XYZ file of N, CA and C in Angstrom:
444
model
N 5.487 -4.646 18.474
C 5.269 -3.627 17.446
C 3.772 -3.344 17.370
N 3.291 -2.501 18.230
C 1.865 -2.217 18.297
C 1.517 -0.964 17.509
N 0.867 -1.181 16.414
C 0.334 -0.090 15.612
C -1.178 -0.172 15.729
N -1.840 0.834 15.255
C -3.302 0.861 15.269
C -3.766 1.343 13.901
N -4.834 0.766 13.389
C -5.443 1.221 12.138
C -6.701 2.012 12.465
N -6.784 3.201 11.898
C -7.935 4.074 12.096
C -8.580 4.301 10.728
N -9.883 4.101 10.602
C -10.519 4.304 9.296
C -10.234 5.698 8.730
N -9.999 5.733 7.437
C -9.745 7.001 6.742
C -10.988 7.892 6.827
N -10.759 9.175 7.079
C -11.794 10.198 6.953
C -11.182 11.365 6.199
N -12.025 12.255 5.734
C -11.563 13.384 4.924
C -10.526 14.262 5.628
N -10.550 14.286 6.949
C -9.569 15.107 7.663
C -8.133 14.636 7.406
N -7.971 13.398 6.938
C -6.647 12.843 6.659
C -6.211 13.027 5.200
N -7.025 13.693 4.404
C -6.778 13.810 2.961
C -5.348 14.283 2.655
N -4.946 15.421 3.203
C -3.613 15.970 2.912
C -2.505 15.085 3.473
N -2.732 14.523 4.645
C -1.735 13.616 5.222
C -1.494 12.438 4.289
N -2.566 11.795 3.835
C -2.418 10.628 2.960
C -1.786 11.024 1.637
N -2.210 12.161 1.086
C -1.588 12.614 -0.162
C -0.073 12.754 0.023
N 0.329 13.383 1.093
C 1.759 13.608 1.319
C 2.522 12.322 1.618
N 1.893 11.388 2.317
C 2.529 10.090 2.568
C 2.749 9.360 1.246
N 1.704 9.338 0.413
C 1.836 8.665 -0.893
C 2.845 9.391 -1.784
N 2.812 10.697 -1.774
C 3.765 11.478 -2.575
C 5.190 11.145 -2.160
N 5.433 11.128 -0.867
C 6.764 10.803 -0.372
C 7.177 9.384 -0.760
N 6.236 8.456 -0.699
C 6.541 7.056 -0.995
C 6.761 6.799 -2.486
N 6.029 7.506 -3.339
C 6.012 7.140 -4.753
C 6.641 8.148 -5.709
N 6.935 9.345 -5.263
C 7.450 10.374 -6.178
C 8.688 9.889 -6.940
N 9.609 9.282 -6.235
C 10.848 8.788 -6.849
C 10.534 7.821 -7.999
N 9.608 6.918 -7.774
C 9.267 5.915 -8.783
C 8.494 6.531 -9.944
N 7.592 7.439 -9.630
C 6.828 8.124 -10.680
C 7.788 8.880 -11.600
N 8.736 9.587 -11.007
C 9.702 10.345 -11.815
C 10.578 9.423 -12.655
N 10.994 8.282 -12.089
C 11.816 7.331 -12.846
C 11.034 6.710 -14.000
N 9.754 6.500 -13.807
C 8.946 5.840 -14.834
C 8.365 6.815 -15.857
N 7.888 7.959 -15.395
C 7.135 8.854 -16.273
C 7.722 10.254 -16.404
N 8.834 10.531 -15.760
C 9.420 11.868 -15.844
C 9.055 12.706 -14.634
N 9.157 13.989 -14.769
C 8.944 14.900 -13.646
C 7.576 14.731 -13.001
N 7.554 14.957 -11.703
C 6.315 14.928 -10.922
C 5.472 16.133 -11.323
N 4.280 15.895 -11.790
C 3.355 16.959 -12.154
C 2.330 17.069 -11.029
N 2.490 18.087 -10.187
C 1.662 18.210 -8.983
C 0.167 18.248 -9.318
N -0.203 19.016 -10.316
C -1.627 19.126 -10.679
C -2.181 17.773 -11.128
N -1.451 17.110 -11.976
C -1.883 15.801 -12.476
C -1.941 14.775 -11.332
N -0.945 14.797 -10.445
C -0.917 13.852 -9.336
C -2.038 14.119 -8.336
N -2.363 15.378 -8.116
C -3.472 15.698 -7.207
C -4.802 15.215 -7.780
N -4.980 15.349 -9.075
C -6.196 14.858 -9.729
C -6.269 13.331 -9.620
N -5.145 12.680 -9.918
C -5.084 11.224 -9.810
C -5.397 10.783 -8.374
N -4.812 11.485 -7.402
C -5.036 11.132 -6.001
C -6.495 11.323 -5.603
N -7.114 12.425 -6.029
C -8.520 12.682 -5.695
C -9.402 11.537 -6.199
N -9.148 11.075 -7.422
C -9.908 9.947 -7.966
C -9.632 8.672 -7.173
N -8.353 8.454 -6.867
C -7.939 7.260 -6.123
C -8.599 7.215 -4.746
N -8.469 8.279 -3.969
C -8.956 8.250 -2.589
C -10.476 8.152 -2.553
N -11.138 8.750 -3.512
C -12.596 8.631 -3.592
C -13.009 7.177 -3.815
N -12.212 6.455 -4.591
C -12.513 5.055 -4.890
C -12.237 4.130 -3.703
N -11.150 4.380 -2.953
C -10.723 3.439 -1.916
C -11.081 3.857 -0.491
N -11.657 5.021 -0.305
C -11.817 5.577 1.047
C -12.542 4.665 2.032
N -13.414 3.802 1.557
C -14.128 2.907 2.470
C -13.291 1.707 2.903
N -12.161 1.486 2.241
C -11.259 0.387 2.571
C -9.857 0.914 2.872
N -9.789 2.117 3.446
C -8.506 2.783 3.690
C -8.358 3.112 5.173
N -7.110 3.076 5.624
C -6.829 3.258 7.046
C -5.577 4.100 7.245
N -5.587 4.843 8.323
C -4.401 5.552 8.777
C -3.669 4.613 9.728
N -2.371 4.506 9.559
C -1.552 3.697 10.459
C -1.048 4.626 11.560
N -1.339 4.263 12.804
C -0.887 5.057 13.955
C 0.093 4.215 14.767
N 1.096 4.878 15.300
C 2.070 4.232 16.174
C 2.438 5.239 17.258
N 2.378 4.830 18.502
C 2.615 5.751 19.617
C 1.779 7.018 19.478
N 0.538 6.840 19.078
C -0.419 7.949 18.911
C -0.039 8.938 17.807
N 0.914 8.583 16.965
C 1.319 9.416 15.828
C 0.743 8.825 14.540
N 0.333 9.690 13.615
C -0.056 9.239 12.277
C 1.229 8.967 11.521
N 1.446 7.692 11.159
C 2.731 7.352 10.522
C 2.583 6.771 9.122
N 1.359 6.535 8.668
C 1.231 5.950 7.350
C -0.200 5.731 6.920
N -0.304 5.003 5.822
C -1.583 4.791 5.142
C -1.598 3.377 4.582
N -2.766 2.756 4.654
C -2.946 1.409 4.106
C -4.324 1.308 3.477
N -4.388 0.644 2.330
C -5.692 0.314 1.762
C -5.634 -1.052 1.105
N -6.776 -1.704 1.079
C -6.906 -3.011 0.451
C -8.375 -3.342 0.322
N -8.669 -4.344 -0.514
C -10.078 -4.697 -0.698
C -10.220 -6.098 -1.257
N -11.367 -6.692 -0.973
C -11.718 -7.965 -1.608
C -12.096 -7.652 -3.048
N -11.410 -8.282 -3.987
C -11.668 -7.962 -5.391
C -12.370 -9.086 -6.140
N -12.319 -10.279 -5.604
C -13.034 -11.421 -6.165
C -13.496 -12.252 -4.978
N -14.225 -13.313 -5.248
C -14.735 -14.139 -4.155
C -13.638 -14.630 -3.223
N -12.472 -14.942 -3.763
C -11.429 -15.533 -2.927
C -10.098 -14.773 -2.989
N -10.148 -13.490 -3.331
C -8.912 -12.717 -3.478
C -9.008 -11.379 -2.764
N -7.982 -11.100 -1.973
C -7.840 -9.809 -1.307
C -6.652 -9.099 -1.943
N -6.837 -7.840 -2.308
C -5.763 -7.069 -2.933
C -5.253 -6.002 -1.959
N -3.961 -6.065 -1.663
C -3.332 -5.007 -0.885
C -3.030 -3.883 -1.867
N -3.601 -2.715 -1.624
C -3.386 -1.589 -2.526
C -2.110 -0.838 -2.217
N -1.991 -0.323 -1.011
C -0.834 0.465 -0.588
C -0.548 0.216 0.880
N 0.706 0.138 1.198
C 1.178 0.250 2.573
C 2.299 1.276 2.504
N 2.041 2.479 2.982
C 3.016 3.573 2.918
C 3.257 4.092 4.330
N 4.518 4.210 4.687
C 4.896 4.675 6.020
C 5.879 5.830 5.869
N 5.710 6.858 6.714
C 6.596 8.024 6.623
C 8.038 7.598 6.949
N 9.015 8.298 6.358
C 10.426 7.876 6.475
C 10.913 7.658 7.911
N 10.496 8.485 8.856
C 10.983 8.364 10.232
C 10.619 7.027 10.878
N 9.590 6.352 10.349
C 9.138 5.098 10.940
C 9.406 3.893 10.040
N 10.067 4.103 8.924
C 10.419 2.982 8.056
C 11.582 2.215 8.672
N 11.682 0.944 8.344
C 12.778 0.122 8.833
C 12.622 -0.325 10.275
N 11.457 -0.114 10.858
C 11.220 -0.504 12.251
C 10.344 -1.759 12.337
N 9.979 -2.326 11.202
C 9.180 -3.541 11.189
C 7.683 -3.321 11.234
N 7.239 -2.075 11.218
C 5.803 -1.798 11.327
C 5.063 -2.265 10.070
N 5.586 -1.938 8.906
C 4.955 -2.366 7.662
C 4.944 -3.880 7.528
N 6.031 -4.523 7.934
C 6.102 -5.987 7.894
C 5.065 -6.591 8.829
N 4.955 -6.053 10.027
C 3.959 -6.542 10.991
C 2.553 -6.364 10.436
N 2.281 -5.213 9.836
C 0.971 -4.977 9.233
C 0.697 -6.004 8.143
N 1.666 -6.247 7.268
C 1.462 -7.210 6.187
C 1.250 -8.619 6.744
N 1.996 -8.986 7.769
C 1.784 -10.304 8.394
C 0.382 -10.391 8.996
N -0.082 -9.309 9.606
C -1.438 -9.303 10.170
C -2.492 -9.422 9.066
N -2.251 -8.772 7.935
C -3.160 -8.897 6.786
C -3.189 -10.349 6.317
N -2.024 -10.958 6.211
C -1.937 -12.366 5.790
C -2.724 -13.252 6.755
N -2.553 -13.035 8.047
C -3.289 -13.846 9.029
C -4.796 -13.623 8.928
N -5.197 -12.381 8.747
C -6.632 -12.074 8.658
C -7.264 -12.664 7.397
N -6.528 -12.620 6.290
C -7.067 -13.069 4.998
C -6.435 -14.390 4.561
N -6.108 -15.243 5.519
C -5.447 -16.511 5.244
C -6.272 -17.426 4.337
N -7.592 -17.259 4.354
C -8.464 -18.084 3.509
C -8.635 -17.502 2.107
N -7.914 -16.438 1.817
C -8.002 -15.761 0.519
C -6.640 -15.774 -0.165
N -6.657 -15.738 -1.491
C -5.440 -15.386 -2.208
C -5.198 -13.911 -1.933
N -3.955 -13.520 -1.746
C -3.631 -12.119 -1.492
C -2.733 -11.625 -2.622
N -3.182 -10.589 -3.315
C -2.419 -10.012 -4.414
C -1.796 -8.692 -3.988
N -0.631 -8.421 -4.550
C 0.073 -7.180 -4.271
C 0.941 -6.856 -5.474
N 1.174 -5.590 -5.721
C 2.101 -5.211 -6.783
C 2.988 -4.089 -6.277
N 4.141 -3.929 -6.927
C 5.083 -2.902 -6.494
C 5.923 -2.449 -7.680
N 6.449 -1.227 -7.573
C 7.309 -0.711 -8.624
C 8.546 -1.591 -8.768
N 8.953 -1.840 -9.983
C 10.092 -2.719 -10.248
C 11.375 -2.249 -9.569
N 11.529 -0.955 -9.353
C 12.740 -0.422 -8.731
C 12.754 -0.642 -7.211
N 11.609 -0.960 -6.620
C 11.472 -1.080 -5.178
C 11.962 -2.462 -4.725
N 12.784 -2.486 -3.716
C 13.341 -3.751 -3.216
C 12.387 -4.520 -2.304
N 11.174 -4.031 -2.122
C 10.215 -4.665 -1.222
C 9.847 -6.082 -1.672
N 10.104 -6.411 -2.916
C 9.818 -7.767 -3.401
C 10.512 -8.837 -2.580
N 11.689 -8.521 -2.033
C 12.400 -9.482 -1.180
C 11.559 -9.838 0.048
N 10.943 -8.838 0.654
C 10.056 -9.080 1.798
C 8.876 -9.936 1.376
N 8.262 -9.617 0.262
C 7.094 -10.371 -0.188
C 7.447 -11.837 -0.428
N 8.606 -12.098 -1.019
C 9.022 -13.485 -1.242
C 9.217 -14.214 0.100
N 9.801 -13.544 1.086
C 9.978 -14.160 2.416
C 8.628 -14.502 3.039
N 7.609 -13.740 2.692
C 6.265 -13.980 3.232
C 5.435 -14.880 2.310
N 6.126 -15.598 1.428
C 5.532 -16.633 0.572
C 4.670 -16.110 -0.560
N 4.906 -14.879 -0.991
C 4.293 -14.399 -2.223
C 5.113 -14.942 -3.381
N 4.446 -15.246 -4.472
C 5.128 -15.743 -5.669
C 4.781 -14.836 -6.850
N 5.651 -14.805 -7.870
C 5.360 -13.965 -9.035
C 4.021 -14.333 -9.665
N 3.322 -13.292 -10.135
C 1.988 -13.493 -10.707
C 1.766 -12.568 -11.898
N 2.853 -12.094 -12.510
C 2.725 -11.225 -13.671
C 3.505 -9.944 -13.480
N 3.471 -9.128 -14.510
C 4.113 -7.820 -14.434
C 3.521 -6.907 -15.490
N 3.673 -5.626 -15.232
C 3.305 -4.609 -16.204
C 4.608 -3.916 -16.603
N 4.518 -2.880 -17.358
C 5.720 -2.170 -17.759
C 6.492 -1.651 -16.543
N 5.789 -1.241 -15.496
C 6.439 -0.604 -14.350
C 6.322 -1.376 -13.035
N 5.511 -2.415 -12.991
C 5.242 -3.112 -11.731
C 5.460 -4.619 -11.850
N 5.870 -5.203 -10.736
C 5.814 -6.656 -10.561
C 4.553 -6.950 -9.766
N 3.910 -8.057 -10.111
C 2.702 -8.477 -9.415
C 2.995 -9.809 -8.737
N 2.505 -9.947 -7.506
C 2.739 -11.170 -6.750
C 1.434 -11.629 -6.104
N 1.405 -12.896 -5.757
C 0.227 -13.467 -5.098
C 0.693 -14.406 -3.996
N -0.048 -14.431 -2.937
C 0.158 -15.408 -1.876
C -1.086 -16.267 -1.874
N -0.912 -17.548 -2.163
C -2.055 -18.428 -2.305
C -2.676 -18.746 -0.957
N -3.978 -18.823 -0.969
C -4.700 -19.069 0.282
C -4.307 -20.406 0.888
N -4.448 -20.463 2.180
C -4.194 -21.711 2.920
C -5.527 -22.386 3.117
N -5.596 -23.628 2.753
C -6.874 -24.353 2.815
C -7.073 -25.029 4.148
């Protein structure tokens, strides 16, 4: 499962917006009601401006298939922000492989991740040794403790 990460640049702005929209619209609507395009575009502009230096395009077979961002948030903690893959490439193990590679790269760090409560991805996180670490009204939070 060979994917490639390419640093985010502004030319990917619309692609990333649409990948995130596709990944999260269902959850946003379930939690907050109808998708408000203007409000979501404003939120996205603020988001991408904040994370752009720690954001990557996921490529597979030379195709842009997704988006990933994460960052070191404390001395010993790495936070996975988003792993979003377009529907045609979901279920092929690419996201799982990426997450395993993140775990291997940041094995000396605690790794935090959160997800919408309606999303079944928590099963994958538990298999990869993440444990519950809190929750908000709409999200479960998990952590994978560093290996010493």
